[in-house]
PDB file of C-alpha atoms in Angstrom:
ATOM      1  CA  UNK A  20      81.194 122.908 116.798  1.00  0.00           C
ATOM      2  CA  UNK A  21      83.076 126.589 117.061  1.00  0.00           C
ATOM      3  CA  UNK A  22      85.929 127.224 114.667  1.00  0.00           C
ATOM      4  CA  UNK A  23      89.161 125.082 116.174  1.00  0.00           C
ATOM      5  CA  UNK A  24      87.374 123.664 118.697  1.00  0.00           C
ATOM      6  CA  UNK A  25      88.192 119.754 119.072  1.00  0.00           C
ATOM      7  CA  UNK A  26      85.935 117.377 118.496  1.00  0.00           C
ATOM      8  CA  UNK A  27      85.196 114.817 121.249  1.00  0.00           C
ATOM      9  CA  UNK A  28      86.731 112.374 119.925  1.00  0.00           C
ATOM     10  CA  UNK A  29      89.985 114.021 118.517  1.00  0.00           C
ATOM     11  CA  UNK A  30      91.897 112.166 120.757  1.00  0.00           C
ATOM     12  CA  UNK A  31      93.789 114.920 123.802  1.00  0.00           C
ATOM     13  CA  UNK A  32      92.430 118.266 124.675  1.00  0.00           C
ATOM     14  CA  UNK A  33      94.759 119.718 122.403  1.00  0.00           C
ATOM     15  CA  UNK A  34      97.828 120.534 124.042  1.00  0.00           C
ATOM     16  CA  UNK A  35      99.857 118.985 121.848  1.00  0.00           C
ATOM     17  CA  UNK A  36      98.333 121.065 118.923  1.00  0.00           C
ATOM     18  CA  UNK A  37     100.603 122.995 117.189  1.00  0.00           C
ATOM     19  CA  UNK A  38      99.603 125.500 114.319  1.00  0.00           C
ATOM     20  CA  UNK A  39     103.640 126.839 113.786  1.00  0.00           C
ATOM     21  CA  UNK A  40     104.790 123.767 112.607  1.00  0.00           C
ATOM     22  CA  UNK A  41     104.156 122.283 109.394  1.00  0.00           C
ATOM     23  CA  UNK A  42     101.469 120.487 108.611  1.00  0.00           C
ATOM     24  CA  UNK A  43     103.079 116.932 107.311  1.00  0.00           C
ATOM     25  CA  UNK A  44     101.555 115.226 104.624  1.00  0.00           C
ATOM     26  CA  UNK A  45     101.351 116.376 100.559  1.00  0.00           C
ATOM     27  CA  UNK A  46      99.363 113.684  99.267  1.00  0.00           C
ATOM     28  CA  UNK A  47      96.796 111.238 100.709  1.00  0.00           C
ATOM     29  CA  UNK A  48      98.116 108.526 103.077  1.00  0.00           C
ATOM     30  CA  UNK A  49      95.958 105.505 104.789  1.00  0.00           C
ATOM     31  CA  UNK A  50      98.211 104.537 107.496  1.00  0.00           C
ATOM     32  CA  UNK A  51      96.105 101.752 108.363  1.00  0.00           C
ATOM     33  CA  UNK A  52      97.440  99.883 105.280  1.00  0.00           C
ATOM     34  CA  UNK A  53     100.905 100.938 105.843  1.00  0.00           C
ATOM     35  CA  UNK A  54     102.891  97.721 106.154  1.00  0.00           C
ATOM     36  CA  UNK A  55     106.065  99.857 108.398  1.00  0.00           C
ATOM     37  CA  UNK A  56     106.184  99.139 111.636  1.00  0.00           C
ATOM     38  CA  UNK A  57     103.762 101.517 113.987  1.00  0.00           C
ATOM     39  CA  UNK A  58     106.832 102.832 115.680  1.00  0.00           C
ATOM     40  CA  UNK A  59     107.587 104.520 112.067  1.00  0.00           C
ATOM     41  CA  UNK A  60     104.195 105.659 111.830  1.00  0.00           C
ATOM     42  CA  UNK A  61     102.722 106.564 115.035  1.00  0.00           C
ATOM     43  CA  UNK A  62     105.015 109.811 115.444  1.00  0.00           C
ATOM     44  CA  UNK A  63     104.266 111.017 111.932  1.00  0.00           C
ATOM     45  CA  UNK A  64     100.291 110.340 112.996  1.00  0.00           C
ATOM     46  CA  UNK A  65     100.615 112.416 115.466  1.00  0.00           C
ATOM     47  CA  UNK A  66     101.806 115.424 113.361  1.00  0.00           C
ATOM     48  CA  UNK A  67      98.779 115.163 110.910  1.00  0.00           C
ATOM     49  CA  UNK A  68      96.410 115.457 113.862  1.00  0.00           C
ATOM     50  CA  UNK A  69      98.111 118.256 115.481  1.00  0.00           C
ATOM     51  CA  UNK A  70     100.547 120.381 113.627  1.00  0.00           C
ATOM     52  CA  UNK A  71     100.176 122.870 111.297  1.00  0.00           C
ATOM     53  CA  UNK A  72      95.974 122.577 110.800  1.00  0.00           C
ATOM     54  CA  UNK A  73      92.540 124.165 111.928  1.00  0.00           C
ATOM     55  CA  UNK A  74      89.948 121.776 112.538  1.00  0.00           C
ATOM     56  CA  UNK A  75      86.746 123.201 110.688  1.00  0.00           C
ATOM     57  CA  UNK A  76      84.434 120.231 111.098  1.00  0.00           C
ATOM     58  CA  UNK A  77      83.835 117.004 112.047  1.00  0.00           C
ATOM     59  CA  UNK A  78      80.946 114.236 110.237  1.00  0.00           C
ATOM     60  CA  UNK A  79      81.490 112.390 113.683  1.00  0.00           C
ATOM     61  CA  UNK A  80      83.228 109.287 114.280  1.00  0.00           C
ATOM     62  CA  UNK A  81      86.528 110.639 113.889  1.00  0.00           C
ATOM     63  CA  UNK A  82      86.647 111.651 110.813  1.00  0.00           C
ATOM     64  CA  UNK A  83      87.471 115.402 110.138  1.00  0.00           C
ATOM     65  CA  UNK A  84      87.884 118.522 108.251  1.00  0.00           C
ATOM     66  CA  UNK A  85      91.218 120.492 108.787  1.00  0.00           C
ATOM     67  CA  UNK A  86      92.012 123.519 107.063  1.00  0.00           C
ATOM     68  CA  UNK A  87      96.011 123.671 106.508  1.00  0.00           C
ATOM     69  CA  UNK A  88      97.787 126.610 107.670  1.00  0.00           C
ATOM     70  CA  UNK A  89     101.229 125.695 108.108  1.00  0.00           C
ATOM     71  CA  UNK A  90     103.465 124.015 105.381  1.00  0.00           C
ATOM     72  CA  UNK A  91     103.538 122.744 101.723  1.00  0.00           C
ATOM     73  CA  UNK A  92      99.497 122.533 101.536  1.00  0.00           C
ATOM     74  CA  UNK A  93      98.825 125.643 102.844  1.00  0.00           C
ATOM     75  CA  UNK A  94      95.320 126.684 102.434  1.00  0.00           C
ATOM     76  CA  UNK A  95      93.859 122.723 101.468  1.00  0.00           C
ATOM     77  CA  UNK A  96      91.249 121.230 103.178  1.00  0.00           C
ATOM     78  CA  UNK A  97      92.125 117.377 104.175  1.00  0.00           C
ATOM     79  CA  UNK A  98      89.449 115.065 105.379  1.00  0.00           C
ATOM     80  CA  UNK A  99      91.508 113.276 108.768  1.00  0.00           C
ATOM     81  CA  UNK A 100      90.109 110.242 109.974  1.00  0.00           C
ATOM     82  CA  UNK A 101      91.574 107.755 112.393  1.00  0.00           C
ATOM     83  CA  UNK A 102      92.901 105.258 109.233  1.00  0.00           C
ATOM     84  CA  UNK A 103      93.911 108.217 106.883  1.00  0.00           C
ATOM     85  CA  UNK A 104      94.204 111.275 105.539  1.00  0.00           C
ATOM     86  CA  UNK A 105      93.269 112.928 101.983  1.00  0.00           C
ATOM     87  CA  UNK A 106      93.322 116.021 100.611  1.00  0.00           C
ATOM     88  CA  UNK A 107      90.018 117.241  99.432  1.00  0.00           C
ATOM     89  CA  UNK A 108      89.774 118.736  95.746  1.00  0.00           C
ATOM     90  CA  UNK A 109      89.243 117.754  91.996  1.00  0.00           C
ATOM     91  CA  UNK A 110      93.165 117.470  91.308  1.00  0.00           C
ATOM     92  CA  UNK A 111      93.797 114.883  94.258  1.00  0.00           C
ATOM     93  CA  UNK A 112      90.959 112.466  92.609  1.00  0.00           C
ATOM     94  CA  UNK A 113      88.394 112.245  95.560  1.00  0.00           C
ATOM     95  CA  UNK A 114      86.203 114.766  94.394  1.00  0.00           C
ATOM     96  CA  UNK A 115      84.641 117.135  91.197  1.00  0.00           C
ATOM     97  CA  UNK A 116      85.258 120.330  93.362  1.00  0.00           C
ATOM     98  CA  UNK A 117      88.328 123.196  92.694  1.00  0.00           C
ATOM     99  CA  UNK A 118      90.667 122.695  95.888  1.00  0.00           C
ATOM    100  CA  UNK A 119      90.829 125.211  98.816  1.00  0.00           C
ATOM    101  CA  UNK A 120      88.326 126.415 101.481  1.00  0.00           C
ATOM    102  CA  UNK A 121      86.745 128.666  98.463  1.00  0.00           C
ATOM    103  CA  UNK A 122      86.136 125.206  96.592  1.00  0.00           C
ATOM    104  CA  UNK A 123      85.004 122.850 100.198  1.00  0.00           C
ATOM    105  CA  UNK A 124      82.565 125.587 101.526  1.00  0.00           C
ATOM    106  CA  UNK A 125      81.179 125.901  97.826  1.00  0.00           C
ATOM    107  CA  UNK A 126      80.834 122.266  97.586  1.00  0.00           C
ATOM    108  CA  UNK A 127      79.495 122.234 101.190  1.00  0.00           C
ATOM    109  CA  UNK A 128      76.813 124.747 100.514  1.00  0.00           C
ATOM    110  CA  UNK A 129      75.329 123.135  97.246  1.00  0.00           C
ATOM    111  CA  UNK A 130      74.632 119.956  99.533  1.00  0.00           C
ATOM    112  CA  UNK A 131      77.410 117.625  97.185  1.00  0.00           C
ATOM    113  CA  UNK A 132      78.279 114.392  98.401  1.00  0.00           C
ATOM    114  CA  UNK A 133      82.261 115.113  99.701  1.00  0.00           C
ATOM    115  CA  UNK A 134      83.491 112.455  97.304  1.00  0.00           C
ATOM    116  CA  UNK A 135      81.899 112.496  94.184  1.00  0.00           C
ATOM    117  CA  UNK A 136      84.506 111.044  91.786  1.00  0.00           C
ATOM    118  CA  UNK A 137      86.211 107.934  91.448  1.00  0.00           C
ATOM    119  CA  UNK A 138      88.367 107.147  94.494  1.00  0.00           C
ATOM    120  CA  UNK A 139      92.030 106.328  94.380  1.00  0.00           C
ATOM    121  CA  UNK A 140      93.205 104.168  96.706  1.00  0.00           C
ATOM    122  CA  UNK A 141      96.733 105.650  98.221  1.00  0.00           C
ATOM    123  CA  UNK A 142      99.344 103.285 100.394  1.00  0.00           C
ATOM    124  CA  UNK A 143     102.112 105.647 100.609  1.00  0.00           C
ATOM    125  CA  UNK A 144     102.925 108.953 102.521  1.00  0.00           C
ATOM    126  CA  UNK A 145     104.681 111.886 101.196  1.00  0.00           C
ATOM    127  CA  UNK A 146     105.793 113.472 104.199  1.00  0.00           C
ATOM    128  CA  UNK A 147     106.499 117.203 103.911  1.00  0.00           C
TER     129      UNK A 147
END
């Protein structure tokens, strides 16, 4: 896959992508355990997909690698699958690695698994 290209299954061809606006999220969120109602959620959804993010990757299956551009994590890589999103490095709990694209490219290269500490499990959304 290029740089930014979508994947195939990343839902629209894009044109609803928007890399001005701020990227929502500042802390991991599995919206397919939220209890609120999906009219409260789906909009916000929609935001994490599209705004404010580079796609870098994808390990298939909807599940993806963004790299933040827009926003209060600016510069993190977050790992966006269709039931959640979390931010990858050591101080979000998912992983052993330093934050950052420096930190997910160096983790990439020495062949790590991409979460190689204890997982959290995270309900709630902290919407930026």
């Amino acid at each position: 896959m290029s740089l930014a290209e979508l994947p195939e299954d990343g839902g629209d061809d894009g044109q609803g992508r928007d890399l001005s606006r701020p990227f929502p999220l500042t802390e991991a969120w599995l919206w397919e355990d939220d209890p609120r109602p999906a009219e409260e959620i789906d909009p916000v959804v929609e935001r994490v997909f599209d705004h404010g993010s580079v796609v870098l990757g994808t390990d298939r299956c909807a599940m993806n690698w963004h790299l933040v551009v827009t926003g209060p994590h600016r510069g993190h890589i977050w790992h966006i699958t269709g039931e959640g999103a979390v931010p990858f490095g050591a101080e979000f709990g998912f992983t052993t690695t330093a934050p950052g694209f420096a930190g997910w490219v160096g983790h990439w290269a020495a062949q790590k698994e991409w979460f190689d500490a204890e997982k959290g499990h995270a309900t709630g959304a902290r919407v930026g």
